[in-house]
Short mmCIF file of C-alpha atoms in Angstrom, two decimals:
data_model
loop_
_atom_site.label_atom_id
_atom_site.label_comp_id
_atom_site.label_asym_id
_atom_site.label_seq_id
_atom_site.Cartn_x
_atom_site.Cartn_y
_atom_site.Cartn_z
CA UNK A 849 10.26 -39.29 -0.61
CA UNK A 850 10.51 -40.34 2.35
CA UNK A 851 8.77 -39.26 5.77
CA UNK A 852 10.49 -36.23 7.81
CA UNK A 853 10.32 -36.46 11.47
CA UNK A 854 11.14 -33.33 13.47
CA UNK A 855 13.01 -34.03 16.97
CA UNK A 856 12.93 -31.14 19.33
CA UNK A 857 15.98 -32.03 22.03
CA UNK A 858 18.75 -30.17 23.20
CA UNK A 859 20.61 -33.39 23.75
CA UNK A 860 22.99 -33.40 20.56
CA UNK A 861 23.64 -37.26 21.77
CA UNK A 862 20.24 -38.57 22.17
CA UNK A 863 18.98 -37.14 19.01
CA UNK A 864 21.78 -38.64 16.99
CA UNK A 865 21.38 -42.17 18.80
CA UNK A 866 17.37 -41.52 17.92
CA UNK A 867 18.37 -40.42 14.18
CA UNK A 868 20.00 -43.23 13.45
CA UNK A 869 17.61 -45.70 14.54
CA UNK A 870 14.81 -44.16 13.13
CA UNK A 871 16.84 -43.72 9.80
CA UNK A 872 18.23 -47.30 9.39
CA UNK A 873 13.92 -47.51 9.52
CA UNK A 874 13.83 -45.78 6.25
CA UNK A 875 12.73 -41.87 7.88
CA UNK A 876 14.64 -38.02 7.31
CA UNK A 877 15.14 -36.20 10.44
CA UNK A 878 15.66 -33.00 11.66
CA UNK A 879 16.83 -31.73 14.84
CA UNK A 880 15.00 -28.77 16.68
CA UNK A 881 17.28 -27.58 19.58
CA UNK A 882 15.25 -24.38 20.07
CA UNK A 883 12.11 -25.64 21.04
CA UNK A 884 10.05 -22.50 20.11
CA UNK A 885 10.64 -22.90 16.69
CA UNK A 886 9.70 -26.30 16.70
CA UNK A 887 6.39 -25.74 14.58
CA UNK A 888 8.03 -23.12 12.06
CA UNK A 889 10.43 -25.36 11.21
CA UNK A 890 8.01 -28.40 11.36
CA UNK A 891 5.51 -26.56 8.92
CA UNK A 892 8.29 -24.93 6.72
CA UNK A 893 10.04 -28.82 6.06
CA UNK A 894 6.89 -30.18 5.93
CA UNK A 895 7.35 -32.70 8.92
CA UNK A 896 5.22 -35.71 9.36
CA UNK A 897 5.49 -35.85 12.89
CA UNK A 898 7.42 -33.85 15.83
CA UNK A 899 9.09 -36.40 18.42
CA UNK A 900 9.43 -34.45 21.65
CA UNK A 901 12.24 -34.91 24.37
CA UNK A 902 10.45 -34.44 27.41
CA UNK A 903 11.98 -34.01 30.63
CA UNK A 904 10.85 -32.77 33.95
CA UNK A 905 9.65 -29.39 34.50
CA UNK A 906 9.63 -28.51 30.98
CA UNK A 907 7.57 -26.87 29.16
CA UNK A 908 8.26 -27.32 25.64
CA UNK A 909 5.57 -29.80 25.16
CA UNK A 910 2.55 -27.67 26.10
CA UNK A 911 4.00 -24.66 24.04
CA UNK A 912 4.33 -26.93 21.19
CA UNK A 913 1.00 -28.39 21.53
CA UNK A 914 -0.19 -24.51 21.55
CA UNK A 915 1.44 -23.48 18.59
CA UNK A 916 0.08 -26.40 16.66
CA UNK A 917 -3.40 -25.38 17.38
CA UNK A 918 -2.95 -21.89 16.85
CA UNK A 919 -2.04 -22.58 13.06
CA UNK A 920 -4.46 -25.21 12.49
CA UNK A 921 -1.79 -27.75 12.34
CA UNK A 922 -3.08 -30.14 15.34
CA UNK A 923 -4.72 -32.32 12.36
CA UNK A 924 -1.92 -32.38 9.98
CA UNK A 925 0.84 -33.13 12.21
CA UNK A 926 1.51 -36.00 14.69
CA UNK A 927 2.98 -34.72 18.12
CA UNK A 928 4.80 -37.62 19.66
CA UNK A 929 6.12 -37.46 23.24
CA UNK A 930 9.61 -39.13 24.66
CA UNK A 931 8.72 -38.81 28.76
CA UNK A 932 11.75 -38.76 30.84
CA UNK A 933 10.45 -41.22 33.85
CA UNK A 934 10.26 -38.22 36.30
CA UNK A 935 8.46 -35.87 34.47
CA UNK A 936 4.82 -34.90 35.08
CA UNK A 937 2.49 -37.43 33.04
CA UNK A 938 -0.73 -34.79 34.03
CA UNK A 939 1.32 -32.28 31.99
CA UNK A 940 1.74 -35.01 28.87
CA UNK A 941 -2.32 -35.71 29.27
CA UNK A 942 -2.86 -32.12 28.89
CA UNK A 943 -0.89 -31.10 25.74
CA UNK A 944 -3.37 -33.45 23.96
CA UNK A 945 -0.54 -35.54 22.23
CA UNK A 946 -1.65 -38.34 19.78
CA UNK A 947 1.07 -40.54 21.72
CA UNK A 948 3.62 -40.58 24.24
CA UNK A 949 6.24 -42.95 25.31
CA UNK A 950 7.97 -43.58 28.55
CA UNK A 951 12.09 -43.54 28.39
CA UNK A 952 14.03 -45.42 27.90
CA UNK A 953 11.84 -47.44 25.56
CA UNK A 954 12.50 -50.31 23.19
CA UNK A 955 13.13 -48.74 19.97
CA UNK A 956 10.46 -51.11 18.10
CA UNK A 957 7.67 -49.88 20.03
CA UNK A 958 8.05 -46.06 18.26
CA UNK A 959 8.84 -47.50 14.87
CA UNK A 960 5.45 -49.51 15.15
CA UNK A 961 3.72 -46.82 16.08
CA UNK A 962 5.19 -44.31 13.27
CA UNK A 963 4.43 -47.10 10.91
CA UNK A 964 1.16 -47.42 11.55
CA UNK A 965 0.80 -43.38 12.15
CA UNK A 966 2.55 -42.03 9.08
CA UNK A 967 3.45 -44.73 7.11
CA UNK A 968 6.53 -46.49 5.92
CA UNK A 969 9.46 -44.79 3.79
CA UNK A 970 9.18 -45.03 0.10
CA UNK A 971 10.70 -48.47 -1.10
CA UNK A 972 13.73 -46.52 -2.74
CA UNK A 973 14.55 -44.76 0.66
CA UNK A 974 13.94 -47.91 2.83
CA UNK A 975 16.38 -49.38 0.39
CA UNK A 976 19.47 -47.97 0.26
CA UNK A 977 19.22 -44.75 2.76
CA UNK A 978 20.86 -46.36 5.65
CA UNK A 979 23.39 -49.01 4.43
CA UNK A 980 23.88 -52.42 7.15
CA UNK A 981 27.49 -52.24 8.04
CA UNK A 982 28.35 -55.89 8.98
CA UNK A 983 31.56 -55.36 10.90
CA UNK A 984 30.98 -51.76 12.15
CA UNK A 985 28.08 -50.88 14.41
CA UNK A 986 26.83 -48.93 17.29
CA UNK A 987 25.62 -49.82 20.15
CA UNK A 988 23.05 -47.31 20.72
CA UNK A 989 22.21 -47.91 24.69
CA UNK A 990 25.59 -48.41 25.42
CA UNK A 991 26.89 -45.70 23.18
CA UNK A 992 29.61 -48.20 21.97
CA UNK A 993 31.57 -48.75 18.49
CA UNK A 994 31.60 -52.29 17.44
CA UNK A 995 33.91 -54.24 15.42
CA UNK A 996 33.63 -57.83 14.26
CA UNK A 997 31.52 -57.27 17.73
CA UNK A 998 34.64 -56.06 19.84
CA UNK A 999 34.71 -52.28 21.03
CA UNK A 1000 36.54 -49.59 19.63
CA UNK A 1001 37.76 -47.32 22.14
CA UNK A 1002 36.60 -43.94 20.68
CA UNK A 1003 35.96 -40.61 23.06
CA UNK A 1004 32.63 -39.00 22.94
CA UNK A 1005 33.29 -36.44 20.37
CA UNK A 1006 34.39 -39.30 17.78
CA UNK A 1007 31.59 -41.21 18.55
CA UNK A 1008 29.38 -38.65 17.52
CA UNK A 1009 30.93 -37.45 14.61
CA UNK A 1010 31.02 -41.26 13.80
CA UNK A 1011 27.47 -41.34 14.35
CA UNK A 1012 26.55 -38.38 12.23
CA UNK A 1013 28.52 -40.26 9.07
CA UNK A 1014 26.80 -43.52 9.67
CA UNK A 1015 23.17 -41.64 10.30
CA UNK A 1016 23.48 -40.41 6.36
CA UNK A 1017 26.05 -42.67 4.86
CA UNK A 1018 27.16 -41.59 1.82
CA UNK A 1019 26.37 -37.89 2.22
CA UNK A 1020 29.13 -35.44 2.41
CA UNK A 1021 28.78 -34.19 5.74
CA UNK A 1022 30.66 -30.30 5.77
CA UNK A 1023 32.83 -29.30 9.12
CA UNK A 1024 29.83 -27.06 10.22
CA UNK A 1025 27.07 -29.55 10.34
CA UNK A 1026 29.66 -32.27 12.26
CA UNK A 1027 30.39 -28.97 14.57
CA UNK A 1028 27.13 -28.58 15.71
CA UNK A 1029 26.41 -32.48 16.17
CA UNK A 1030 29.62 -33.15 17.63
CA UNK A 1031 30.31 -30.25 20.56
CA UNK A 1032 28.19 -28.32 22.89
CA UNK A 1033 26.85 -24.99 21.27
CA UNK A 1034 28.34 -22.54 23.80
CA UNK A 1035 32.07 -24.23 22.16
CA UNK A 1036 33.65 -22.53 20.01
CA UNK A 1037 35.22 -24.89 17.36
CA UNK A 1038 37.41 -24.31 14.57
CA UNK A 1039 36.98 -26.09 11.45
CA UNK A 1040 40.67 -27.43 11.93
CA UNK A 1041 39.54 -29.16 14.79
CA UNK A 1042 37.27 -30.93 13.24
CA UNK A 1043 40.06 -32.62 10.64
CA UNK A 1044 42.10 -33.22 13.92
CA UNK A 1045 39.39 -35.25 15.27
CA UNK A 1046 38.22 -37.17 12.38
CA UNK A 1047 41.70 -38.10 11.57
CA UNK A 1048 41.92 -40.07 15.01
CA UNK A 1049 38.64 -41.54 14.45
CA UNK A 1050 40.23 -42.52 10.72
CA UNK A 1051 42.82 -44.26 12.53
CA UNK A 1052 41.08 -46.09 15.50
CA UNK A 1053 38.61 -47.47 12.96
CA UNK A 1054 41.71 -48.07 10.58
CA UNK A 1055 43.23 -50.29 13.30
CA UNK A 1056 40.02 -52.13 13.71
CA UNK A 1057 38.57 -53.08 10.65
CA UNK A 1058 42.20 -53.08 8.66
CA UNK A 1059 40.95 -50.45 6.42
CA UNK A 1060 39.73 -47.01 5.40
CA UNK A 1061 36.26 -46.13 5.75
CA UNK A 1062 36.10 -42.30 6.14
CA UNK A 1063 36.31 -40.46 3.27
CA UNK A 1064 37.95 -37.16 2.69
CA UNK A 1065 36.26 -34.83 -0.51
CA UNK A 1066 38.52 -31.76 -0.53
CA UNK A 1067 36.80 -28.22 0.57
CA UNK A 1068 34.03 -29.91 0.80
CA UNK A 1069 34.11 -32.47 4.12
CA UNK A 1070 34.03 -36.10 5.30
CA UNK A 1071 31.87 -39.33 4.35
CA UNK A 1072 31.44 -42.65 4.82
CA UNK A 1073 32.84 -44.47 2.39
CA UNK A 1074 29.84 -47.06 1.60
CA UNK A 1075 31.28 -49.29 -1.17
CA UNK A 1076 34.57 -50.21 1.56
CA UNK A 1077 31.68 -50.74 4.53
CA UNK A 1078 29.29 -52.88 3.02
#
């Protein structure tokens, strides 16, 4: 099994940008948008590490760093902090975290450091968890689509449902889970919208690549297909 890395954020985009690097390296993640129960859920999944967005004036990092120690689990888990540039690196000294990082950063930098930290994926999960698209990828920093290395013009709510499917390809992802990756949490959404959305996303990558690569499993919700984007 592989490692499970906890991300407390309450930006739905950067975590899935951050998921899907750190899962095309072979790691599970979870996201934490309430910071105070960063640690229950940490302890409950039994998290290797918890990544921390940090930005200025926050406090989410010291109350972390509290809870671990009040439950004895300042040993057992690695604390990891992602420093926005302005934010107060006294404050990131003082939390006692095994490592922080300032953003943006080059991705290889954390995945070096988790590797040597926690340790690598289990062969099986490095293997096939994440599969290498060769005509369709993201461009994480620019938050782009790429086909055959030309964009695909896709708005922000496709692009994230797009990269929730590619984060877990394979998995049948249900209209709640791509609700609350894909739109702010105050929106309401109805499921319908969902299938309105996906079904222009179906299309634009239809155009591109000259064929289907979003599966629809009835009831259930949407994949990507893996066999057509291999």
């Amino acid at each position: 099994m592989s490692a499970l890395l906890a991300i407390v954020s309450r930006d739905a985009d950067y975590y899935l940008m951050l998921s899907y690097i750190l899962k095309g390296a072979g790691y599970r993640t979870v996201l934490v948008d309430i910071p105070n129960e960063a640690v229950a859920t940490a302890e409950a999944r039994g998290a290797a590490a918890i990544i921390v967005d940090c930005q200025p004036g926050s406090q989410i990092l010291a109350d972390i760093a509290s809870g671990l120690e009040e439950k004895g689990l300042a040993g057992d888990l690695t604390l990891i902090a992602l420093v926005a540039e302005k934010a107060a690196y006294l404050d990131i000294l003082k939390a006692n975290v095994d490592e922080s990082f300032t953003r943006p950063l080059p991705p290889e930098r954390l995945l070096s450091y988790l590797h040597g930290e926690i340790g690598n994926s289990s062969d099986e999960a490095s293997g096939r968890l994440v599969p290498i698209f060769d005509d369709l990828r993201l461009d994480v920093s620019g938050r782009r689509v790429l086909v055959r290395g030309m964009p695909v013009n896709l708005s922000p709510i496709e692009f994230r449902l797009l990269s929730a499917l590619m984060g877990d390809a394979g998995r049948v992802h249900s209209r709640e889970e791509l609700i609350a990756v894909a739109w702010p949490k105050s929106a309401f959404v109805e499921p319908r919208t969902v299938d309105v959305h996906i079904g222009r996303l179906r299309r634009a990558l239809r155009r591109a690549l000259g064929r289907d690569v979003i599966r629809t499993v009835p009831k259930e919700g949407y994949a990507i297909d893996i066999a057509q984007s291999m």
